[in-house]
Tab-separated table of C-alpha atoms and ligand atoms in Angstrom:
chain	number	residue	atom	x	y	z
F	1	MET	CA	-0.076	0.003	0.018
F	2	VAL	CA	1.064	3.657	-0.703
F	3	ARG	CA	0.146	7.048	0.450
F	4	ILE	CA	-1.293	9.256	-2.041
F	5	VAL	CA	0.170	12.793	-2.230
F	6	PHE	CA	-0.950	15.987	-3.405
F	7	ASN	CA	1.678	18.431	-2.811
F	8	ALA	CA	0.735	19.729	0.574
F	9	HIS	CA	-2.088	17.841	1.073
F	10	LEU	CA	-1.678	14.102	2.177
F	11	VAL	CA	-4.527	11.865	1.621
F	12	HIS	CA	-4.571	9.184	4.177
F	13	LYS	CA	-6.349	6.174	2.572
F	14	GLN	CA	-7.925	4.033	5.312
F	15	GLY	CA	-5.292	1.209	6.706
F	16	MET	CA	-2.263	3.091	4.950
F	17	ALA	CA	0.716	3.589	7.566
F	18	ASN	CA	2.584	6.816	7.146
F	19	ASP	CA	5.927	4.887	6.521
F	20	LYS	CA	4.669	3.456	3.396
F	21	PRO	CA	6.253	5.124	0.054
F	22	GLU	CA	4.596	8.082	-1.203
F	23	PHE	CA	2.713	7.968	-4.443
F	24	ASP	CA	2.201	11.347	-6.468
F	25	ILE	CA	-1.121	11.144	-8.192
F	26	LYS	CA	-0.758	14.311	-10.174
F	27	ALA	CA	2.536	13.069	-11.785
F	28	SER	CA	1.128	9.467	-12.226
F	29	VAL	CA	-2.008	11.275	-14.108
F	30	ALA	CA	0.202	13.619	-16.071
F	31	ARG	CA	2.488	10.657	-17.220
F	32	LEU	CA	-0.478	8.417	-18.532
F	33	LEU	CA	-2.102	11.435	-20.394
F	34	ASP	CA	-1.800	11.036	-24.132
F	35	ARG	CA	-4.745	13.415	-25.444
F	36	PRO	CA	-6.637	16.296	-24.343
F	37	ILE	CA	-8.980	16.588	-21.177
F	38	VAL	CA	-12.678	17.767	-22.242
F	39	LEU	CA	-14.875	18.974	-19.669
F	40	VAL	CA	-18.630	19.004	-20.299
F	41	GLY	CA	-21.724	19.838	-18.343
F	42	LEU	CA	-24.194	22.423	-17.634
F	43	MET	CA	-24.066	26.355	-17.423
F	44	GLY	CA	-22.680	26.917	-13.582
F	45	ALA	CA	-21.421	23.440	-13.059
F	46	GLY	CA	-17.927	24.994	-12.370
F	47	LYS	CA	-16.282	23.718	-15.637
F	48	THR	CA	-14.035	27.046	-16.032
F	49	ARG	CA	-12.775	27.134	-12.421
F	50	PHE	CA	-12.161	23.671	-11.979
F	51	GLY	CA	-10.493	23.198	-15.386
F	52	ARG	CA	-7.848	25.870	-14.608
F	53	VAL	CA	-7.083	24.107	-11.382
F	54	LEU	CA	-7.007	20.545	-13.213
F	55	ALA	CA	-4.483	21.987	-15.779
F	56	ASP	CA	-2.421	23.611	-12.918
F	57	ALA	CA	-2.228	20.536	-11.161
F	58	LEU	CA	-1.290	18.475	-14.362
F	59	ASP	CA	1.302	21.344	-15.514
F	60	VAL	CA	-0.661	21.311	-18.913
F	61	ARG	CA	-2.353	24.161	-20.735
F	62	PHE	CA	-5.835	25.195	-20.041
F	63	PHE	CA	-8.467	26.564	-22.658
F	64	ASP	CA	-11.937	27.494	-22.464
F	65	SER	CA	-14.057	27.429	-25.767
F	66	ASP	CA	-16.143	30.622	-24.774
F	67	MET	CA	-13.176	32.605	-24.391
F	68	GLU	CA	-11.562	31.465	-27.322
F	69	ILE	CA	-14.683	32.483	-29.386
F	70	GLU	CA	-14.740	35.792	-27.598
F	71	LYS	CA	-10.794	36.326	-28.525
F	72	ALA	CA	-11.367	34.969	-32.024
F	73	SER	CA	-14.666	37.434	-32.687
F	74	GLY	CA	-13.605	40.234	-30.782
F	75	MET	CA	-17.118	40.099	-28.912
F	76	SER	CA	-18.398	38.937	-25.626
F	77	ILE	CA	-20.800	35.685	-25.816
F	78	PRO	CA	-23.963	37.742	-25.285
F	79	GLU	CA	-22.946	40.156	-28.098
F	80	VAL	CA	-22.438	37.282	-30.583
F	81	PHE	CA	-25.881	35.956	-29.638
F	82	ASP	CA	-27.472	39.278	-30.389
F	83	ARG	CA	-25.851	40.218	-33.572
F	84	PHE	CA	-25.463	36.945	-35.175
F	85	GLY	CA	-28.055	34.567	-33.444
F	86	GLU	CA	-27.324	31.205	-31.887
F	87	PRO	CA	-26.680	29.216	-35.108
F	88	TYR	CA	-23.722	31.534	-35.745
F	89	PHE	CA	-22.287	30.935	-32.171
F	90	ARG	CA	-22.846	27.173	-32.605
F	91	ASP	CA	-20.477	27.011	-35.785
F	92	GLY	CA	-17.948	29.071	-34.300
F	93	GLU	CA	-17.998	26.883	-31.113
F	94	ARG	CA	-18.045	23.692	-33.349
F	95	ARG	CA	-14.895	25.187	-35.223
F	96	VAL	CA	-12.986	26.309	-32.111
F	97	ILE	CA	-13.535	23.244	-30.093
F	98	LYS	CA	-11.918	21.399	-33.195
F	99	ARG	CA	-9.119	23.390	-33.360
F	100	LEU	CA	-8.453	23.158	-29.362
F	101	MET	CA	-8.669	19.249	-29.533
F	102	GLU	CA	-5.945	19.331	-31.928
F	103	GLN	CA	-3.510	20.784	-29.325
F	104	GLY	CA	-2.382	17.651	-27.785
F	105	VAL	CA	-2.312	17.224	-23.900
F	106	CYS	CA	-4.118	20.101	-22.430
F	107	VAL	CA	-7.633	20.752	-20.432
F	108	ILE	CA	-10.667	22.031	-22.394
F	109	ALA	CA	-13.666	23.562	-20.594
F	110	THR	CA	-16.702	23.381	-23.273
F	111	GLY	CA	-19.748	25.525	-23.261
F	112	GLY	CA	-22.626	23.523	-21.986
F	113	GLY	CA	-24.157	23.097	-25.372
F	114	ALA	CA	-21.167	22.108	-27.322
F	115	VAL	CA	-21.935	18.113	-27.331
F	116	MET	CA	-25.471	18.981	-28.887
F	117	ASN	CA	-23.215	19.068	-32.141
F	118	PRO	CA	-22.965	15.566	-33.206
F	119	GLU	CA	-19.834	16.179	-34.978
F	120	THR	CA	-18.308	17.772	-31.774
F	121	ALA	CA	-19.615	14.897	-29.445
F	122	GLY	CA	-18.093	12.414	-31.532
F	123	HIS	CA	-14.894	13.875	-31.404
F	124	ILE	CA	-14.994	14.429	-27.847
F	125	TRP	CA	-15.962	10.818	-26.802
F	126	ASP	CA	-13.681	9.136	-29.459
F	127	LYS	CA	-10.517	11.289	-29.017
F	128	THR	CA	-10.331	12.663	-25.800
F	129	ILE	CA	-10.808	12.031	-21.794
F	130	SER	CA	-13.930	13.334	-21.241
F	131	ILE	CA	-15.231	14.281	-17.759
F	132	TRP	CA	-18.720	15.461	-16.964
F	133	VAL	CA	-18.604	18.126	-14.380
F	134	ARG	CA	-21.947	17.723	-12.554
F	135	ALA	CA	-23.490	20.336	-9.830
F	136	PRO	CA	-26.570	20.265	-8.066
F	137	MET	CA	-29.382	22.556	-9.330
F	138	SER	CA	-29.003	24.968	-6.447
F	139	VAL	CA	-25.353	25.540	-7.284
F	140	MET	CA	-25.932	26.091	-10.723
F	141	LEU	CA	-28.321	28.652	-10.096
F	142	GLU	CA	-26.315	30.215	-7.339
F	143	ARG	CA	-23.441	30.733	-9.781
F	144	THR	CA	-25.229	31.798	-12.797
F	145	GLY	CA	-27.350	34.302	-10.972
F	146	ARG	CA	-23.855	36.504	-10.110
F	147	SER	CA	-23.477	37.193	-14.010
F	148	ASP	CA	-25.394	38.133	-17.215
F	149	ARG	CA	-23.181	36.616	-19.375
F	150	ARG	CA	-25.569	33.649	-20.540
F	151	PRO	CA	-27.786	34.510	-23.214
F	152	LEU	CA	-29.883	31.584	-22.854
F	153	LEU	CA	-30.953	32.547	-19.134
F	154	ARG	CA	-31.540	36.116	-19.997
F	155	ASP	CA	-35.145	37.216	-18.992
F	156	LYS	CA	-36.279	33.944	-18.466
F	157	ASP	CA	-36.657	31.673	-15.031
F	158	PRO	CA	-33.214	30.196	-14.722
F	159	GLU	CA	-34.663	27.262	-12.843
F	160	GLU	CA	-36.905	26.500	-15.585
F	161	VAL	CA	-34.340	26.595	-18.276
F	162	LEU	CA	-31.684	24.839	-16.485
F	163	GLY	CA	-33.997	22.145	-15.759
F	164	GLY	CA	-35.132	21.777	-19.510
F	165	LEU	CA	-31.620	21.729	-20.462
F	166	ALA	CA	-30.724	19.081	-17.960
F	167	ASP	CA	-33.704	16.908	-19.413
F	168	VAL	CA	-32.114	17.017	-22.731
F	169	ARG	CA	-28.539	17.053	-22.204
F	170	TYR	CA	-27.998	14.843	-19.032
F	171	PRO	CA	-28.199	11.474	-21.247
F	172	ILE	CA	-25.546	13.060	-23.524
F	173	TYR	CA	-23.280	14.061	-20.659
F	174	GLN	CA	-23.405	10.665	-19.263
F	175	LYS	CA	-21.677	9.056	-22.113
F	176	ALA	CA	-18.353	10.978	-20.475
F	177	ASN	CA	-15.464	8.674	-19.307
F	178	ILE	CA	-15.711	10.272	-15.950
F	179	VAL	CA	-18.297	12.195	-13.872
F	180	VAL	CA	-17.191	14.432	-11.145
F	181	ASP	CA	-19.246	16.166	-8.509
F	182	SER	CA	-18.911	19.777	-7.910
F	183	ASP	CA	-21.228	20.625	-5.034
F	184	GLY	CA	-20.055	23.974	-4.421
F	185	GLY	CA	-17.441	23.147	-1.881
F	186	PRO	CA	-13.673	23.950	-2.372
F	187	VAL	CA	-12.192	23.080	-5.615
F	188	ASP	CA	-9.371	21.280	-4.016
F	189	THR	CA	-12.213	18.514	-2.923
F	190	VAL	CA	-13.099	18.280	-6.665
F	191	LEU	CA	-9.580	17.768	-7.849
F	192	ILE	CA	-8.795	15.190	-5.448
F	193	GLN	CA	-12.029	13.128	-6.736
F	194	ALA	CA	-11.052	13.973	-10.528
F	195	LEU	CA	-7.368	12.901	-10.030
F	196	GLU	CA	-8.351	9.668	-8.384
F	197	LYS	CA	-11.165	9.105	-11.060
F	198	LEU	CA	-8.583	10.061	-13.750
F	199	TYR	CA	-5.998	7.807	-12.567
F	200	SER	CA	-8.181	4.551	-11.993
F	201	PHE	CA	-9.993	5.355	-15.777
F	202	LEU	CA	-6.149	5.904	-17.364
F	203	GLN	CA	-4.616	2.913	-15.920
F	204	LYS	CA	-7.671	0.530	-17.028
F	205	ARG	CA	-7.220	1.857	-20.764
V	1	LIG	C1	-24.247	27.266	-23.171
V	1	LIG	C2	-23.353	27.524	-22.203
V	1	LIG	C3	-22.321	28.773	-22.009
V	1	LIG	C4	-22.177	29.311	-23.349
V	1	LIG	C5	-23.310	30.010	-24.156
V	1	LIG	C6	-24.538	28.744	-24.440
V	1	LIG	C7	-25.270	26.639	-23.394
V	1	LIG	O1	-21.201	28.280	-21.413
V	1	LIG	O2	-21.494	28.612	-24.201
V	1	LIG	O3	-24.004	30.881	-23.368
V	1	LIG	O4	-25.965	26.088	-24.401
V	1	LIG	O5	-25.539	25.902	-22.090
V	1	LIG	P1	-21.112	27.897	-20.284
V	1	LIG	O6	-21.492	26.365	-19.816
V	1	LIG	O7	-19.426	28.044	-19.675
V	1	LIG	O8	-21.739	28.595	-19.287
């Protein structure tokens, strides 16, 4: 048996003694990675925040598809929706994610609707390590309520919209290789959960 080490955090598994050799889970996951990690999940689930922390832990680059669309278009996401409409945004999203998935080992946070495009979804399931970042409705409502960056929620009842999207999208998100629960607690807890699941998944591949 070994002790699992996360930098300063020592995670003591039941029955593990302190004099056992240490096992650096971040380095072990990083060593096994040969393709991008792609985060999927609804708005407000915490993909961007968690994605940055995961990329940092693995010492790889982080990309957020919405931010890349904003960079490429020189507009905010609400502006893209307002000026050109959702189909235009979706096409840009498809192209941006295709380009990001060609970047080798990295972490990519996708917009909540990205996997509704069958081509994008096919690529994610076949060519990346996919993680569904799942959060309770109350957490997503709280997080999305903090800004007006999400055009699909503007002037609508957010609970109704997110509930409807969950019905349609959860059966798709659940095709991801790994599910990580982000319950609004410290992001480090989500990281530890993700590293353990990633290690176990990558070892069995
Ligand atoms: C969307 C989610 C948003 C953004 C756009 C549409 C969606 O990204 O891409 O507003 O369809 O769920 P986040 O999931 O990062 O909020």
